[in-house]
PDB file of C-alpha atoms in Angstrom:
ATOM      1  CA  MET U   1      27.811-169.185-236.970  1.00 64.00           C
ATOM      2  CA  THR U   2      29.506-170.544-240.073  1.00 84.00           C
ATOM      3  CA  LEU U   3      33.008-172.069-239.921  1.00 86.00           C
ATOM      4  CA  SER U   4      35.431-171.929-242.811  1.00 88.00           C
ATOM      5  CA  ALA U   5      36.975-175.063-244.314  1.00 89.00           C
ATOM      6  CA  GLU U   6      40.183-174.333-242.421  1.00 91.00           C
ATOM      7  CA  GLU U   7      38.297-173.941-239.129  1.00 91.00           C
ATOM      8  CA  TRP U   8      36.409-177.239-239.689  1.00 93.00           C
ATOM      9  CA  GLU U   9      39.800-178.902-240.210  1.00 94.00           C
ATOM     10  CA  ILE U  10      40.953-177.506-236.897  1.00 94.00           C
ATOM     11  CA  VAL U  11      37.769-178.831-235.147  1.00 94.00           C
ATOM     12  CA  ARG U  12      38.158-182.352-236.768  1.00 95.00           C
ATOM     13  CA  LEU U  13      41.846-182.483-235.737  1.00 95.00           C
ATOM     14  CA  SER U  14      41.023-181.459-232.180  1.00 95.00           C
ATOM     15  CA  LEU U  15      38.293-184.162-231.903  1.00 95.00           C
ATOM     16  CA  ARG U  16      40.717-186.705-233.368  1.00 95.00           C
ATOM     17  CA  VAL U  17      43.455-185.843-230.949  1.00 96.00           C
ATOM     18  CA  GLY U  18      41.024-185.817-227.942  1.00 94.00           C
ATOM     19  CA  LEU U  19      39.355-189.117-228.799  1.00 95.00           C
ATOM     20  CA  VAL U  20      42.648-190.982-229.581  1.00 96.00           C
ATOM     21  CA  ALA U  21      44.204-189.602-226.341  1.00 96.00           C
ATOM     22  CA  VAL U  22      41.267-190.826-224.229  1.00 95.00           C
ATOM     23  CA  ALA U  23      41.018-194.178-225.972  1.00 95.00           C
ATOM     24  CA  ALA U  24      44.722-194.870-225.549  1.00 95.00           C
ATOM     25  CA  THR U  25      44.885-193.626-222.001  1.00 95.00           C
ATOM     26  CA  LEU U  26      41.685-195.051-220.465  1.00 95.00           C
ATOM     27  CA  PRO U  27      42.879-198.644-219.955  1.00 95.00           C
ATOM     28  CA  ILE U  28      46.162-197.312-218.521  1.00 96.00           C
ATOM     29  CA  ALA U  29      44.265-194.905-216.230  1.00 96.00           C
ATOM     30  CA  PHE U  30      41.993-197.669-214.964  1.00 95.00           C
ATOM     31  CA  ALA U  31      44.867-200.004-214.264  1.00 94.00           C
ATOM     32  CA  LEU U  32      46.741-197.323-212.349  1.00 95.00           C
ATOM     33  CA  ALA U  33      43.600-196.217-210.469  1.00 94.00           C
ATOM     34  CA  PHE U  34      42.868-199.834-209.421  1.00 93.00           C
ATOM     35  CA  LEU U  35      46.450-200.288-208.318  1.00 93.00           C
ATOM     36  CA  LEU U  36      46.432-197.167-206.207  1.00 93.00           C
ATOM     37  CA  ALA U  37      42.938-197.891-204.791  1.00 91.00           C
ATOM     38  CA  ARG U  38      43.516-201.537-203.856  1.00 87.00           C
ATOM     39  CA  GLY U  39      47.291-202.025-203.872  1.00 86.00           C
ATOM     40  CA  ARG U  40      49.474-201.950-200.771  1.00 86.00           C
ATOM     41  CA  PHE U  41      53.105-201.904-201.811  1.00 86.00           C
ATOM     42  CA  PRO U  42      56.345-199.983-201.293  1.00 91.00           C
ATOM     43  CA  GLY U  43      56.619-196.889-203.401  1.00 88.00           C
ATOM     44  CA  ARG U  44      52.812-196.458-203.709  1.00 89.00           C
ATOM     45  CA  THR U  45      53.023-192.774-202.551  1.00 91.00           C
ATOM     46  CA  VAL U  46      55.854-192.103-205.055  1.00 94.00           C
ATOM     47  CA  LEU U  47      53.874-193.747-207.872  1.00 93.00           C
ATOM     48  CA  ASP U  48      50.838-191.488-206.969  1.00 93.00           C
ATOM     49  CA  ALA U  49      53.019-188.418-207.032  1.00 93.00           C
ATOM     50  CA  VAL U  50      54.544-189.237-210.361  1.00 94.00           C
ATOM     51  CA  ILE U  51      51.120-189.863-211.957  1.00 94.00           C
ATOM     52  CA  HIS U  52      49.814-186.475-210.684  1.00 94.00           C
ATOM     53  CA  LEU U  53      53.074-184.596-211.541  1.00 94.00           C
ATOM     54  CA  PRO U  54      51.594-183.162-214.850  1.00 93.00           C
ATOM     55  CA  LEU U  55      49.015-181.444-212.732  1.00 91.00           C
ATOM     56  CA  VAL U  56      51.463-179.249-210.865  1.00 92.00           C
ATOM     57  CA  LEU U  57      54.303-179.025-213.492  1.00 93.00           C
ATOM     58  CA  PRO U  58      54.083-176.135-215.948  1.00 94.00           C
ATOM     59  CA  PRO U  59      52.711-177.736-219.171  1.00 95.00           C
ATOM     60  CA  VAL U  60      55.749-176.335-220.987  1.00 95.00           C
ATOM     61  CA  VAL U  61      58.038-178.502-218.783  1.00 96.00           C
ATOM     62  CA  THR U  62      55.940-181.530-219.546  1.00 95.00           C
ATOM     63  CA  GLY U  63      56.214-180.882-223.320  1.00 95.00           C
ATOM     64  CA  TRP U  64      59.977-180.297-222.937  1.00 96.00           C
ATOM     65  CA  LEU U  65      60.374-183.636-221.195  1.00 95.00           C
ATOM     66  CA  LEU U  66      58.404-185.329-223.955  1.00 95.00           C
ATOM     67  CA  LEU U  67      60.604-183.659-226.470  1.00 94.00           C
ATOM     68  CA  LEU U  68      63.707-185.014-224.546  1.00 94.00           C
ATOM     69  CA  ALA U  69      62.161-188.521-224.482  1.00 95.00           C
ATOM     70  CA  PHE U  70      61.188-188.720-228.169  1.00 95.00           C
ATOM     71  CA  GLY U  71      63.999-186.538-229.606  1.00 90.00           C
ATOM     72  CA  SER U  72      67.461-187.659-230.790  1.00 88.00           C
ATOM     73  CA  GLY U  73      69.286-189.616-228.099  1.00 88.00           C
ATOM     74  CA  GLY U  74      66.066-189.974-225.969  1.00 91.00           C
ATOM     75  CA  PRO U  75      64.851-193.387-224.668  1.00 94.00           C
ATOM     76  CA  LEU U  76      61.908-193.197-227.145  1.00 93.00           C
ATOM     77  CA  ALA U  77      63.859-191.800-230.057  1.00 92.00           C
ATOM     78  CA  PHE U  78      62.971-194.864-232.222  1.00 91.00           C
ATOM     79  CA  ALA U  79      59.343-193.550-232.308  1.00 91.00           C
ATOM     80  CA  GLY U  80      60.315-189.900-232.656  1.00 90.00           C
ATOM     81  CA  GLY U  81      59.850-189.863-236.432  1.00 88.00           C
ATOM     82  CA  LEU U  82      56.284-191.041-235.999  1.00 90.00           C
ATOM     83  CA  VAL U  83      55.121-188.438-233.401  1.00 93.00           C
ATOM     84  CA  LEU U  84      57.414-185.388-233.411  1.00 92.00           C
ATOM     85  CA  PHE U  85      55.568-182.452-235.028  1.00 91.00           C
ATOM     86  CA  ARG U  86      52.615-184.682-236.000  1.00 93.00           C
ATOM     87  CA  TRP U  87      49.123-185.177-234.735  1.00 95.00           C
ATOM     88  CA  ALA U  88      50.045-188.386-232.941  1.00 95.00           C
ATOM     89  CA  GLY U  89      52.524-186.336-230.825  1.00 95.00           C
ATOM     90  CA  ALA U  90      49.702-183.951-229.953  1.00 96.00           C
ATOM     91  CA  ALA U  91      47.604-186.904-228.850  1.00 96.00           C
ATOM     92  CA  ILE U  92      50.497-188.124-226.644  1.00 96.00           C
ATOM     93  CA  ALA U  93      50.913-184.664-225.068  1.00 96.00           C
ATOM     94  CA  SER U  94      47.136-184.502-224.430  1.00 96.00           C
ATOM     95  CA  ALA U  95      47.095-188.034-222.971  1.00 96.00           C
ATOM     96  CA  VAL U  96      49.941-187.297-220.534  1.00 96.00           C
ATOM     97  CA  MET U  97      48.124-184.113-219.354  1.00 95.00           C
ATOM     98  CA  ALA U  98      44.859-185.880-219.111  1.00 95.00           C
ATOM     99  CA  LEU U  99      46.062-189.001-217.308  1.00 95.00           C
ATOM    100  CA  PRO U 100      46.083-187.510-213.735  1.00 95.00           C
ATOM    101  CA  LEU U 101      42.457-186.329-213.968  1.00 92.00           C
ATOM    102  CA  MET U 102      41.259-189.662-215.310  1.00 94.00           C
ATOM    103  CA  VAL U 103      43.172-191.675-212.656  1.00 95.00           C
ATOM    104  CA  ARG U 104      41.773-189.557-209.846  1.00 92.00           C
ATOM    105  CA  ALA U 105      38.145-189.844-211.042  1.00 90.00           C
ATOM    106  CA  ILE U 106      38.373-193.525-211.566  1.00 92.00           C
ATOM    107  CA  ARG U 107      40.223-194.148-208.380  1.00 92.00           C
ATOM    108  CA  LEU U 108      37.599-192.377-206.278  1.00 89.00           C
ATOM    109  CA  SER U 109      34.894-194.465-208.012  1.00 89.00           C
ATOM    110  CA  ILE U 110      36.695-197.710-207.224  1.00 90.00           C
ATOM    111  CA  GLU U 111      37.338-196.743-203.614  1.00 89.00           C
ATOM    112  CA  ALA U 112      33.588-196.063-203.273  1.00 86.00           C
ATOM    113  CA  VAL U 113      32.687-199.641-204.248  1.00 85.00           C
ATOM    114  CA  ASP U 114      31.531-201.590-201.156  1.00 81.00           C
ATOM    115  CA  ARG U 115      33.998-204.500-200.953  1.00 78.00           C
ATOM    116  CA  ARG U 116      31.330-206.544-199.025  1.00 81.00           C
ATOM    117  CA  LEU U 117      29.523-206.872-202.262  1.00 81.00           C
ATOM    118  CA  GLU U 118      32.665-208.353-203.831  1.00 77.00           C
ATOM    119  CA  GLY U 119      32.922-210.671-200.896  1.00 77.00           C
ATOM    120  CA  ALA U 120      29.292-211.753-201.236  1.00 82.00           C
ATOM    121  CA  ALA U 121      29.930-212.536-204.901  1.00 78.00           C
ATOM    122  CA  ARG U 122      32.914-214.704-203.918  1.00 77.00           C
ATOM    123  CA  THR U 123      30.947-216.619-201.401  1.00 78.00           C
ATOM    124  CA  LEU U 124      28.402-217.361-204.091  1.00 75.00           C
ATOM    125  CA  GLY U 125      31.120-219.056-206.156  1.00 74.00           C
ATOM    126  CA  ALA U 126      32.454-216.195-208.270  1.00 75.00           C
ATOM    127  CA  GLY U 127      36.218-216.073-208.768  1.00 76.00           C
ATOM    128  CA  ARG U 128      38.201-212.822-208.492  1.00 78.00           C
ATOM    129  CA  ARG U 129      37.843-212.150-212.305  1.00 80.00           C
ATOM    130  CA  ARG U 130      34.151-212.835-212.279  1.00 81.00           C
ATOM    131  CA  ALA U 131      33.594-210.672-209.085  1.00 80.00           C
ATOM    132  CA  PHE U 132      35.573-207.872-210.724  1.00 82.00           C
ATOM    133  CA  LEU U 133      33.538-208.012-214.034  1.00 80.00           C
ATOM    134  CA  ASP U 134      30.124-208.494-212.346  1.00 78.00           C
ATOM    135  CA  VAL U 135      30.513-206.157-209.319  1.00 83.00           C
ATOM    136  CA  THR U 136      33.505-203.847-209.240  1.00 84.00           C
ATOM    137  CA  LEU U 137      33.541-202.808-212.891  1.00 86.00           C
ATOM    138  CA  PRO U 138      29.823-201.937-213.171  1.00 86.00           C
ATOM    139  CA  LEU U 139      29.746-200.029-209.926  1.00 85.00           C
ATOM    140  CA  SER U 140      32.813-198.020-210.807  1.00 87.00           C
ATOM    141  CA  LEU U 141      31.645-197.351-214.396  1.00 88.00           C
ATOM    142  CA  PRO U 142      30.227-193.907-213.619  1.00 84.00           C
ATOM    143  CA  GLY U 143      33.657-192.857-212.454  1.00 87.00           C
ATOM    144  CA  VAL U 144      35.221-194.305-215.495  1.00 90.00           C
ATOM    145  CA  LEU U 145      32.853-192.258-217.710  1.00 88.00           C
ATOM    146  CA  ALA U 146      33.583-189.192-215.668  1.00 86.00           C
ATOM    147  CA  GLY U 147      37.319-189.779-216.019  1.00 90.00           C
ATOM    148  CA  ALA U 148      36.973-190.287-219.788  1.00 92.00           C
ATOM    149  CA  VAL U 149      35.052-187.013-220.241  1.00 89.00           C
ATOM    150  CA  LEU U 150      37.461-185.139-218.038  1.00 88.00           C
ATOM    151  CA  GLY U 151      40.258-186.506-220.052  1.00 92.00           C
ATOM    152  CA  PHE U 152      38.617-185.613-223.351  1.00 92.00           C
ATOM    153  CA  ALA U 153      37.862-182.116-222.085  1.00 89.00           C
ATOM    154  CA  ARG U 154      41.486-181.706-220.943  1.00 90.00           C
ATOM    155  CA  SER U 155      42.792-183.077-224.225  1.00 92.00           C
ATOM    156  CA  ILE U 156      40.908-180.704-226.529  1.00 91.00           C
ATOM    157  CA  GLY U 157      41.956-177.843-224.275  1.00 90.00           C
ATOM    158  CA  GLU U 158      45.651-178.663-224.017  1.00 93.00           C
ATOM    159  CA  PHE U 159      48.013-175.967-225.122  1.00 94.00           C
ATOM    160  CA  GLY U 160      51.437-175.665-223.435  1.00 94.00           C
ATOM    161  CA  ALA U 161      52.676-179.268-223.597  1.00 95.00           C
ATOM    162  CA  THR U 162      51.358-179.591-227.193  1.00 95.00           C
ATOM    163  CA  ILE U 163      53.011-176.419-228.611  1.00 95.00           C
ATOM    164  CA  THR U 164      56.293-177.298-226.957  1.00 95.00           C
ATOM    165  CA  PHE U 165      56.351-180.894-228.049  1.00 95.00           C
ATOM    166  CA  VAL U 166      54.956-180.777-231.563  1.00 94.00           C
ATOM    167  CA  SER U 167      54.812-177.105-232.398  1.00 94.00           C
ATOM    168  CA  ASN U 168      51.927-175.283-234.024  1.00 94.00           C
ATOM    169  CA  ILE U 169      51.708-176.709-237.558  1.00 93.00           C
ATOM    170  CA  PRO U 170      48.533-175.986-239.548  1.00 92.00           C
ATOM    171  CA  GLY U 171      46.702-179.111-240.573  1.00 89.00           C
ATOM    172  CA  GLU U 172      48.947-181.268-238.431  1.00 92.00           C
ATOM    173  CA  THR U 173      49.192-180.185-234.778  1.00 94.00           C
ATOM    174  CA  ARG U 174      47.135-176.939-234.704  1.00 94.00           C
ATOM    175  CA  THR U 175      44.236-177.789-232.392  1.00 95.00           C
ATOM    176  CA  LEU U 176      41.597-175.430-231.138  1.00 95.00           C
ATOM    177  CA  PRO U 177      43.671-173.814-228.368  1.00 95.00           C
ATOM    178  CA  LEU U 178      46.627-173.285-230.702  1.00 96.00           C
ATOM    179  CA  ALA U 179      44.425-171.917-233.425  1.00 95.00           C
ATOM    180  CA  ILE U 180      42.833-169.476-231.061  1.00 95.00           C
ATOM    181  CA  TYR U 181      46.338-168.469-229.863  1.00 94.00           C
ATOM    182  CA  SER U 182      47.460-167.973-233.487  1.00 94.00           C
ATOM    183  CA  ALA U 183      44.353-165.979-234.338  1.00 93.00           C
ATOM    184  CA  LEU U 184      44.956-163.703-231.397  1.00 93.00           C
ATOM    185  CA  GLN U 185      48.288-162.711-232.878  1.00 91.00           C
ATOM    186  CA  VAL U 186      46.644-161.581-236.117  1.00 90.00           C
ATOM    187  CA  PRO U 187      45.043-158.064-236.183  1.00 90.00           C
ATOM    188  CA  GLY U 188      41.412-158.136-237.195  1.00 88.00           C
ATOM    189  CA  ALA U 189      40.951-161.846-236.498  1.00 88.00           C
ATOM    190  CA  ASP U 190      38.459-161.304-233.612  1.00 91.00           C
ATOM    191  CA  ARG U 191      35.731-163.130-235.402  1.00 91.00           C
ATOM    192  CA  THR U 192      37.833-166.171-235.844  1.00 92.00           C
ATOM    193  CA  VAL U 193      38.687-166.158-232.200  1.00 93.00           C
ATOM    194  CA  VAL U 194      34.987-165.897-231.274  1.00 93.00           C
ATOM    195  CA  ARG U 195      33.953-168.773-233.589  1.00 93.00           C
ATOM    196  CA  LEU U 196      36.731-171.115-232.389  1.00 94.00           C
ATOM    197  CA  ALA U 197      36.115-170.136-228.719  1.00 93.00           C
ATOM    198  CA  ALA U 198      32.417-170.823-229.093  1.00 94.00           C
ATOM    199  CA  VAL U 199      33.154-174.215-230.630  1.00 94.00           C
ATOM    200  CA  SER U 200      35.443-175.104-227.706  1.00 92.00           C
ATOM    201  CA  VAL U 201      32.716-174.089-225.216  1.00 91.00           C
ATOM    202  CA  LEU U 202      30.065-176.095-227.108  1.00 91.00           C
ATOM    203  CA  LEU U 203      32.239-179.260-227.287  1.00 89.00           C
ATOM    204  CA  SER U 204      33.067-179.060-223.569  1.00 85.00           C
ATOM    205  CA  LEU U 205      29.388-178.595-222.574  1.00 87.00           C
ATOM    206  CA  ALA U 206      28.321-181.453-224.915  1.00 86.00           C
ATOM    207  CA  ALA U 207      30.842-183.748-223.308  1.00 82.00           C
ATOM    208  CA  LEU U 208      29.749-182.904-219.793  1.00 81.00           C
ATOM    209  CA  VAL U 209      26.052-183.282-220.554  1.00 84.00           C
ATOM    210  CA  ALA U 210      26.677-186.635-222.369  1.00 79.00           C
ATOM    211  CA  SER U 211      28.747-187.810-219.364  1.00 75.00           C
ATOM    212  CA  GLU U 212      26.106-186.901-216.860  1.00 77.00           C
ATOM    213  CA  LEU U 213      23.286-188.676-218.871  1.00 78.00           C
ATOM    214  CA  LEU U 214      25.436-191.815-219.435  1.00 72.00           C
ATOM    215  CA  ALA U 215      26.421-191.885-215.731  1.00 68.00           C
ATOM    216  CA  ARG U 216      22.732-191.637-214.673  1.00 73.00           C
ATOM    217  CA  ARG U 217      21.799-194.408-217.082  1.00 69.00           C
ATOM    218  CA  VAL U 218      24.623-196.700-215.925  1.00 63.00           C
ATOM    219  CA  THR U 219      23.886-195.987-212.207  1.00 64.00           C
ATOM    220  CA  ALA U 220      20.091-196.744-212.723  1.00 65.00           C
ATOM    221  CA  GLY U 221      20.915-199.908-214.558  1.00 56.00           C
ATOM    222  CA  THR U 222      23.467-201.094-211.905  1.00 55.00           C
ATOM    223  CA  ARG U 223      20.998-200.430-209.146  1.00 58.00           C
ATOM    224  CA  GLY U 224      18.305-202.268-210.948  1.00 55.00           C
ATOM    225  CA  GLY U 225      20.530-205.275-211.394  1.00 52.00           C
ATOM    226  CA  LEU U 226      21.533-205.543-207.768  1.00 54.00           C
TER     227      LEU U 226
END
C-alpha cells in the first residue's frame, strides 16, 4: 500500500493534531480527574456533567459552540485569528472531544489507588506532595497512559466538531476522517478511501498495543518498587 504525497500530508497533519491535542489536554484532564476523585465540594456533580457533555452532545453542536466562542464577539475572539480554519483549531476541537474520555480513565485509576498507602507514606514522614509523587502518581500511571491513548485515538478520529469549527481545508485542517469523507464524495476514489481507512485502523491499533505494553511495564515496575 503506497500513499501519495497528498495522503502522507494528511497522515502527518492528523498525527500532529492528535499529539498536540493530547499533550495540551493531559495536564488538564489529570487535574480535573483528581479533583473529581478526591474533592468534595458544592457543584461537583455539575462540574462532572459539564466535563462529560461532549460525549452526549452532537459533535456538530460542540463545533458550533467553539465557533461562537472563538468567532467575532465571542469570549475568546482575541485568539480567533490563530485558530479559526487552522490546524490549531482542529487540535482544540479534538482536545475538547477527547477530554471526557481522558478524565474518566484517569479518574477511575486514581480512585483505585489505596489511600492507606498514601497514609503509610505520610506516617513515614512524607508530605502531601511527596506522597502524591511517590505513591499516587505512579499507581495511577496506567490509567493516565490509557487516558492519553484514548484521547489520541479520539483525536485522530474526530470529524463533526472539526469540520464545523475549522472547516475542511486541504493541507490545513483536512485530517484523516475529513479526507475520507471528501474522497467518498468523489466518484472512483474508492482506492483512496481504502488506503486512508487502512491507515486509520493501523494507527489506532498501534496506539492501543503501545498503551497496553507501556501499562504493563509501568504496573510491573510499580509493584516491584513497593
